[in-house]
Coordinates of C-alpha atoms in Angstrom, one line a residue:
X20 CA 4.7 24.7 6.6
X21 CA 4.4 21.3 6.1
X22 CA 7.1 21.7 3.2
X23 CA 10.0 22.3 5.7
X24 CA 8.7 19.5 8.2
X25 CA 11.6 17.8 6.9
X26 CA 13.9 20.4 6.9
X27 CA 13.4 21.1 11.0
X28 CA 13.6 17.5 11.4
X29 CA 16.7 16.8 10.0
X30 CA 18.5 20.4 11.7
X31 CA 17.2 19.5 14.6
X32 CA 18.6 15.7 14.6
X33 CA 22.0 17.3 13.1
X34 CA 22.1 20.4 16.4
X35 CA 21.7 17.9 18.7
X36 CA 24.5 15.6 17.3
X37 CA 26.8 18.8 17.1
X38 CA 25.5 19.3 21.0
X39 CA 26.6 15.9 21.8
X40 CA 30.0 16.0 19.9
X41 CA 30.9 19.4 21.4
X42 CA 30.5 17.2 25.1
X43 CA 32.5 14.8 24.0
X44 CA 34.8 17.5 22.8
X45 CA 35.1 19.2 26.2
X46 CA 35.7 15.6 27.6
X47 CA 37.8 14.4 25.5
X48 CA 36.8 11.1 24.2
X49 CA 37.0 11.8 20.2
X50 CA 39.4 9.1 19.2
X51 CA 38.7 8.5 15.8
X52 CA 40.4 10.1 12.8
X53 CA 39.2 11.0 9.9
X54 CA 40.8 8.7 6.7
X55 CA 39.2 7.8 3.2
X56 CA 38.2 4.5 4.9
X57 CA 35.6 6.5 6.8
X58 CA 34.9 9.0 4.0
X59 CA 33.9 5.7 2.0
X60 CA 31.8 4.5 4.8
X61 CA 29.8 7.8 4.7
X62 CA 30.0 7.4 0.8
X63 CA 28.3 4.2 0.7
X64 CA 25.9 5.0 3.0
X65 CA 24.2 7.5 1.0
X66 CA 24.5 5.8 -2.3
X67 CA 22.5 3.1 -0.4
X68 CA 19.7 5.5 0.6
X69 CA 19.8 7.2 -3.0
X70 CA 18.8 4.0 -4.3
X71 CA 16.0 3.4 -1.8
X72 CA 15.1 6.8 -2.6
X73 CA 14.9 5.7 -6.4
X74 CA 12.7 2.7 -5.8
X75 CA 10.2 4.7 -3.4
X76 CA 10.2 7.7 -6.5
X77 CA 8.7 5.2 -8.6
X78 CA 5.8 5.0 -6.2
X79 CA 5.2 7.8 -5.6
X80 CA 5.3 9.5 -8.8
X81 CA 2.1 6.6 -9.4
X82 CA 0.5 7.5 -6.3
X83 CA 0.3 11.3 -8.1
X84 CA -1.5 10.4 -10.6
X85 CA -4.4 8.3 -9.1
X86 CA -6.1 11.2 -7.3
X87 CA -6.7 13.2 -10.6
X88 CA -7.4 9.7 -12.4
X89 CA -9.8 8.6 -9.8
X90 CA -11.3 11.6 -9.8
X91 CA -12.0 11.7 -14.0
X92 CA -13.5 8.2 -13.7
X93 CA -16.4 9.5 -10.9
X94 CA -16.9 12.2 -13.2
X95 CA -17.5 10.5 -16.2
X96 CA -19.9 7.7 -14.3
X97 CA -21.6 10.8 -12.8
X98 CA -22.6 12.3 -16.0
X99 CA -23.2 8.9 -17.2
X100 CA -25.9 8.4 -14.5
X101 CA -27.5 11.8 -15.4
X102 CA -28.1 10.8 -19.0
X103 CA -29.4 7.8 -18.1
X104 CA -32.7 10.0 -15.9
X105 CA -34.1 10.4 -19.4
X106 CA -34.5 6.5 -19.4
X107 CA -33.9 4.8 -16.0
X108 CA -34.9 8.0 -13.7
X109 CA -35.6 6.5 -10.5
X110 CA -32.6 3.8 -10.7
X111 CA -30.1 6.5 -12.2
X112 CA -31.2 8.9 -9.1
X113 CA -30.3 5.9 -6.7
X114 CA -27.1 5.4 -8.4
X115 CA -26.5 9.0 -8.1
X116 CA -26.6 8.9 -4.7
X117 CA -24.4 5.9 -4.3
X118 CA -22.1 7.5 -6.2
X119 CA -21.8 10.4 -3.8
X120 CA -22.0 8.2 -1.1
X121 CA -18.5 6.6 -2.3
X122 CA -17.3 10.1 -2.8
X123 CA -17.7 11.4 0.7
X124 CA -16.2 7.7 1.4
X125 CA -12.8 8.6 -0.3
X126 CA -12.4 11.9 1.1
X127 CA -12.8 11.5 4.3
X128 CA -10.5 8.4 4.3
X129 CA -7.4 10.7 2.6
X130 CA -8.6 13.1 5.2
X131 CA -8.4 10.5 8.2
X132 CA -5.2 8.7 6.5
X133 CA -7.0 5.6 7.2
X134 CA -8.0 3.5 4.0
X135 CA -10.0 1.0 4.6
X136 CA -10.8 -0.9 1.3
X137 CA -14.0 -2.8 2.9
X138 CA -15.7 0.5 3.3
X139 CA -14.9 1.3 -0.3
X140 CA -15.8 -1.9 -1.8
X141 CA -19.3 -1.9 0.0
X142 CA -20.3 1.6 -1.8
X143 CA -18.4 0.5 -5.5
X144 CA -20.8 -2.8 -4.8
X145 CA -23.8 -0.9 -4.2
X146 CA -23.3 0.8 -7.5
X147 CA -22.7 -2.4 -9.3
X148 CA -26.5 -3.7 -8.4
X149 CA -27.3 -0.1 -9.8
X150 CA -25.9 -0.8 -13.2
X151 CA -27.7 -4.3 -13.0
X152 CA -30.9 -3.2 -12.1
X153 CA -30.3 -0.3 -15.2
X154 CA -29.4 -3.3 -17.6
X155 CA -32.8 -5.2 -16.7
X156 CA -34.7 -1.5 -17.9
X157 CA -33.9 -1.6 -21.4
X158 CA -30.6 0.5 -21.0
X159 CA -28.9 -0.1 -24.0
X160 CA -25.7 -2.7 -23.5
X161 CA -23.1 -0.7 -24.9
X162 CA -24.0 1.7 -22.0
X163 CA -24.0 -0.3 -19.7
X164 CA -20.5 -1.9 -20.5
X165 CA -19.1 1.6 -20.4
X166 CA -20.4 2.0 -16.9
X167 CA -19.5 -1.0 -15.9
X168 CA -15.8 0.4 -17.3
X169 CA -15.6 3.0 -15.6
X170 CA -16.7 1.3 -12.2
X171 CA -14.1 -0.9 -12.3
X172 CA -11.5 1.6 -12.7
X173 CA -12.4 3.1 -9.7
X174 CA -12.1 -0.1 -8.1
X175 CA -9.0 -1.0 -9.7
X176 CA -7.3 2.9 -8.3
X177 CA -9.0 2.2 -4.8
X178 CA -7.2 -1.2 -4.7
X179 CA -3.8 0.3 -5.7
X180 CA -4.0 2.8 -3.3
X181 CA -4.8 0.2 -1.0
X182 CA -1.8 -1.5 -2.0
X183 CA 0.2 1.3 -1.7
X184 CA -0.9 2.3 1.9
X185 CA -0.5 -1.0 3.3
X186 CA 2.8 -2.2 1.9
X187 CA 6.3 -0.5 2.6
X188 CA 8.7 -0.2 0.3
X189 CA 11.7 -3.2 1.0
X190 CA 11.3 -3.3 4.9
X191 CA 14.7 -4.9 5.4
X192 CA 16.6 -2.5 3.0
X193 CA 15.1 0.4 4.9
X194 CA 16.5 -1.1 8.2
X195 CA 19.6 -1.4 7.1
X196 CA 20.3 1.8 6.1
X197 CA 18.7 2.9 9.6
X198 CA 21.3 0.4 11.2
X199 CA 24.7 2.0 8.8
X200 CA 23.4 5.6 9.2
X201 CA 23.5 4.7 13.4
X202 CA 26.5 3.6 13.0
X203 CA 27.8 7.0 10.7
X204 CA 26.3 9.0 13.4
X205 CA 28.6 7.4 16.4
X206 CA 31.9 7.6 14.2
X207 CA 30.9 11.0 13.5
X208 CA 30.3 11.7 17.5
X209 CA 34.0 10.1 18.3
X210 CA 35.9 11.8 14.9
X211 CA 38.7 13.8 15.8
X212 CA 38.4 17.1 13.6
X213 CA 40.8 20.0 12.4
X214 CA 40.5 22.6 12.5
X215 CA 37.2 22.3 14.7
X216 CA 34.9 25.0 13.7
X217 CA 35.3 23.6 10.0
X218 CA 35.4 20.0 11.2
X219 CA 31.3 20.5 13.0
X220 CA 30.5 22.4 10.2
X221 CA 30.9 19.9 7.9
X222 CA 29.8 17.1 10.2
X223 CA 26.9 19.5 10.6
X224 CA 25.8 19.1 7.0
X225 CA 26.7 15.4 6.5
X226 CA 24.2 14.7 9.6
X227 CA 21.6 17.2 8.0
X228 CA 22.0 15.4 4.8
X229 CA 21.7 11.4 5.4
X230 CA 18.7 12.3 7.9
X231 CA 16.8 14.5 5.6
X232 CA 17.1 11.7 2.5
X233 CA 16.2 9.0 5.8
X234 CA 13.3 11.0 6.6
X235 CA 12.2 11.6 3.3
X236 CA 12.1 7.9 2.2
X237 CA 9.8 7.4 5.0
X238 CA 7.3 10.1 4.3
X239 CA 7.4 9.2 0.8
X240 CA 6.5 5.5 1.3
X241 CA 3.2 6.8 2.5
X242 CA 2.4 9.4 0.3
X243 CA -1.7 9.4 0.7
X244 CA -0.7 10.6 4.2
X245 CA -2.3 13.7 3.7
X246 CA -3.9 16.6 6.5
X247 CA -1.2 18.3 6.5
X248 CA 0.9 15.2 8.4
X249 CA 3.4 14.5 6.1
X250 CA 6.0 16.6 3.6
X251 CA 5.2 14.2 0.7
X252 CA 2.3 13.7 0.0
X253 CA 0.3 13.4 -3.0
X254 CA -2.3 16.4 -4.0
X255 CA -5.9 15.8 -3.9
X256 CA -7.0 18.8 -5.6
X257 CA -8.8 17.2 -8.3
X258 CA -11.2 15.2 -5.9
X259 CA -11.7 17.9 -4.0
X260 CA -13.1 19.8 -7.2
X261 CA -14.9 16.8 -8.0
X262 CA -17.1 16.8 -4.5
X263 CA -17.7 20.9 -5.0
X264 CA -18.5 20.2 -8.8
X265 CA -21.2 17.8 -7.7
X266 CA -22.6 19.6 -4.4
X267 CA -23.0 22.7 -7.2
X268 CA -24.7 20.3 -9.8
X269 CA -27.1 18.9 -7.6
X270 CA -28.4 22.4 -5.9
X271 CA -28.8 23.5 -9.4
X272 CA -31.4 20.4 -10.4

């Protein structure tokens, strides 16, 4: 459903701009006619939004790729920290444990669309005294610069995300097209159209169109919105798998 959020956004905004045009219809107050000035107006209005849609793309195709990357990087410092048992048992159990700690961390701040990177950096902190301790029991260096590695991956992925949550994509371009897609909407309410039925139909789909790309720039510039709350958002299947992998590897030691 949530696929077509934007869809019934959009139609929605565009009937209730044909409800308003066919009122000012009945009374009479369309004044403006339609000329190539106008056409260029609306023109240059979604070329502007295209490109804000371009920039916002580039994002967003990153933000796709952290989940599953994220997800790899716990993994690997998981079955990291279940090697190390054979040598380090009671400090690679803690770190185990930390380590699920900052899972169920993650997921339920995608879940809540609330990322909060002090809550993150507290458990990825707890796991970096793990690895120290583990370095202090004979743990072999090279192992303990890979989990070190690894650790700071995550880190650097929670930061990004972080980043990408808390900034939006040029503020002030954004406004302006809000501001020149108002101003599209009222010369569209006042046009004078022949024939009619063709003229709203048309005026119809313009409206449908410049909201739908506005609405879509907007949901895409928070694409870790996720619960079901946005139509962009990206898919956390692969930490998802990781939690059920690990819940089924623990009840099996």
């Amino acid at each position: 459903m949530s696929k077509w959020m934007i869809v019934i956004k959009a139609m929605a905004v565009a009937a209730s701009l044909a409800a308003v045009k066919y009122g000012l219809h009945i009374l009479n107050l369309e004044f403006i006619r339609i000329d190539p000035i106008v056409s260029a107006l609306i023109s240059g209005v979604i070329f502007t939004m295209a490109i804000l849609l371009t920039g916002v793309m580039a994002d967003f195709k990153e933000s796709e790729k952290i989940p599953g990357e994220l997800a790899a990087s716990m993994k690997a410092l998981h079955k990291d920290f279940e090697l190390l048992e054979f040598t380090a048992k009671k400090e690679a159990g803690i770190a185990l444990e930390h380590l699920n700690s900052l899972i169920a961390v993650i997921i339920h701040q995608f879940e809540s669309n609330q990322w909060k990177q002090r809550e993150i950096g507290a458990e990825i902190e707890k796991i970096d005294q793990d690895i120290a301790v583990m370095a202090v029991q004979n743990v072999a260096p090279p192992y303990i610069i890979k989990l070190r590695n690894e650790l700071n991956n995550i880190e650097k992925m929670s930061n990004r995300i972080d980043t990408i949550e808390e900034t939006d994509f040029l503020p002030s371009a954004y406004a302006l097209s809000q501001t020149a897609v108002f101003f599209v909407f009222l010369i569209l309410l006042f046009a004078m159209v022949d024939p009619y039925l063709i003229g709203m139909a048309i005026i119809f789909t313009v409206t449908f169109l410049i909201t739908g790309i506005l609405l879509l720039i907007k949901d895409m510039d928070n694409p870790f919105e996720t619960g079901g709350k946005g139509s962009a958002e990206v898919d956390l299947k692969h930490i998802y798998k990781l939690d059920k992998y690990i819940r089924s590897h623990d009840d099996v030691k």
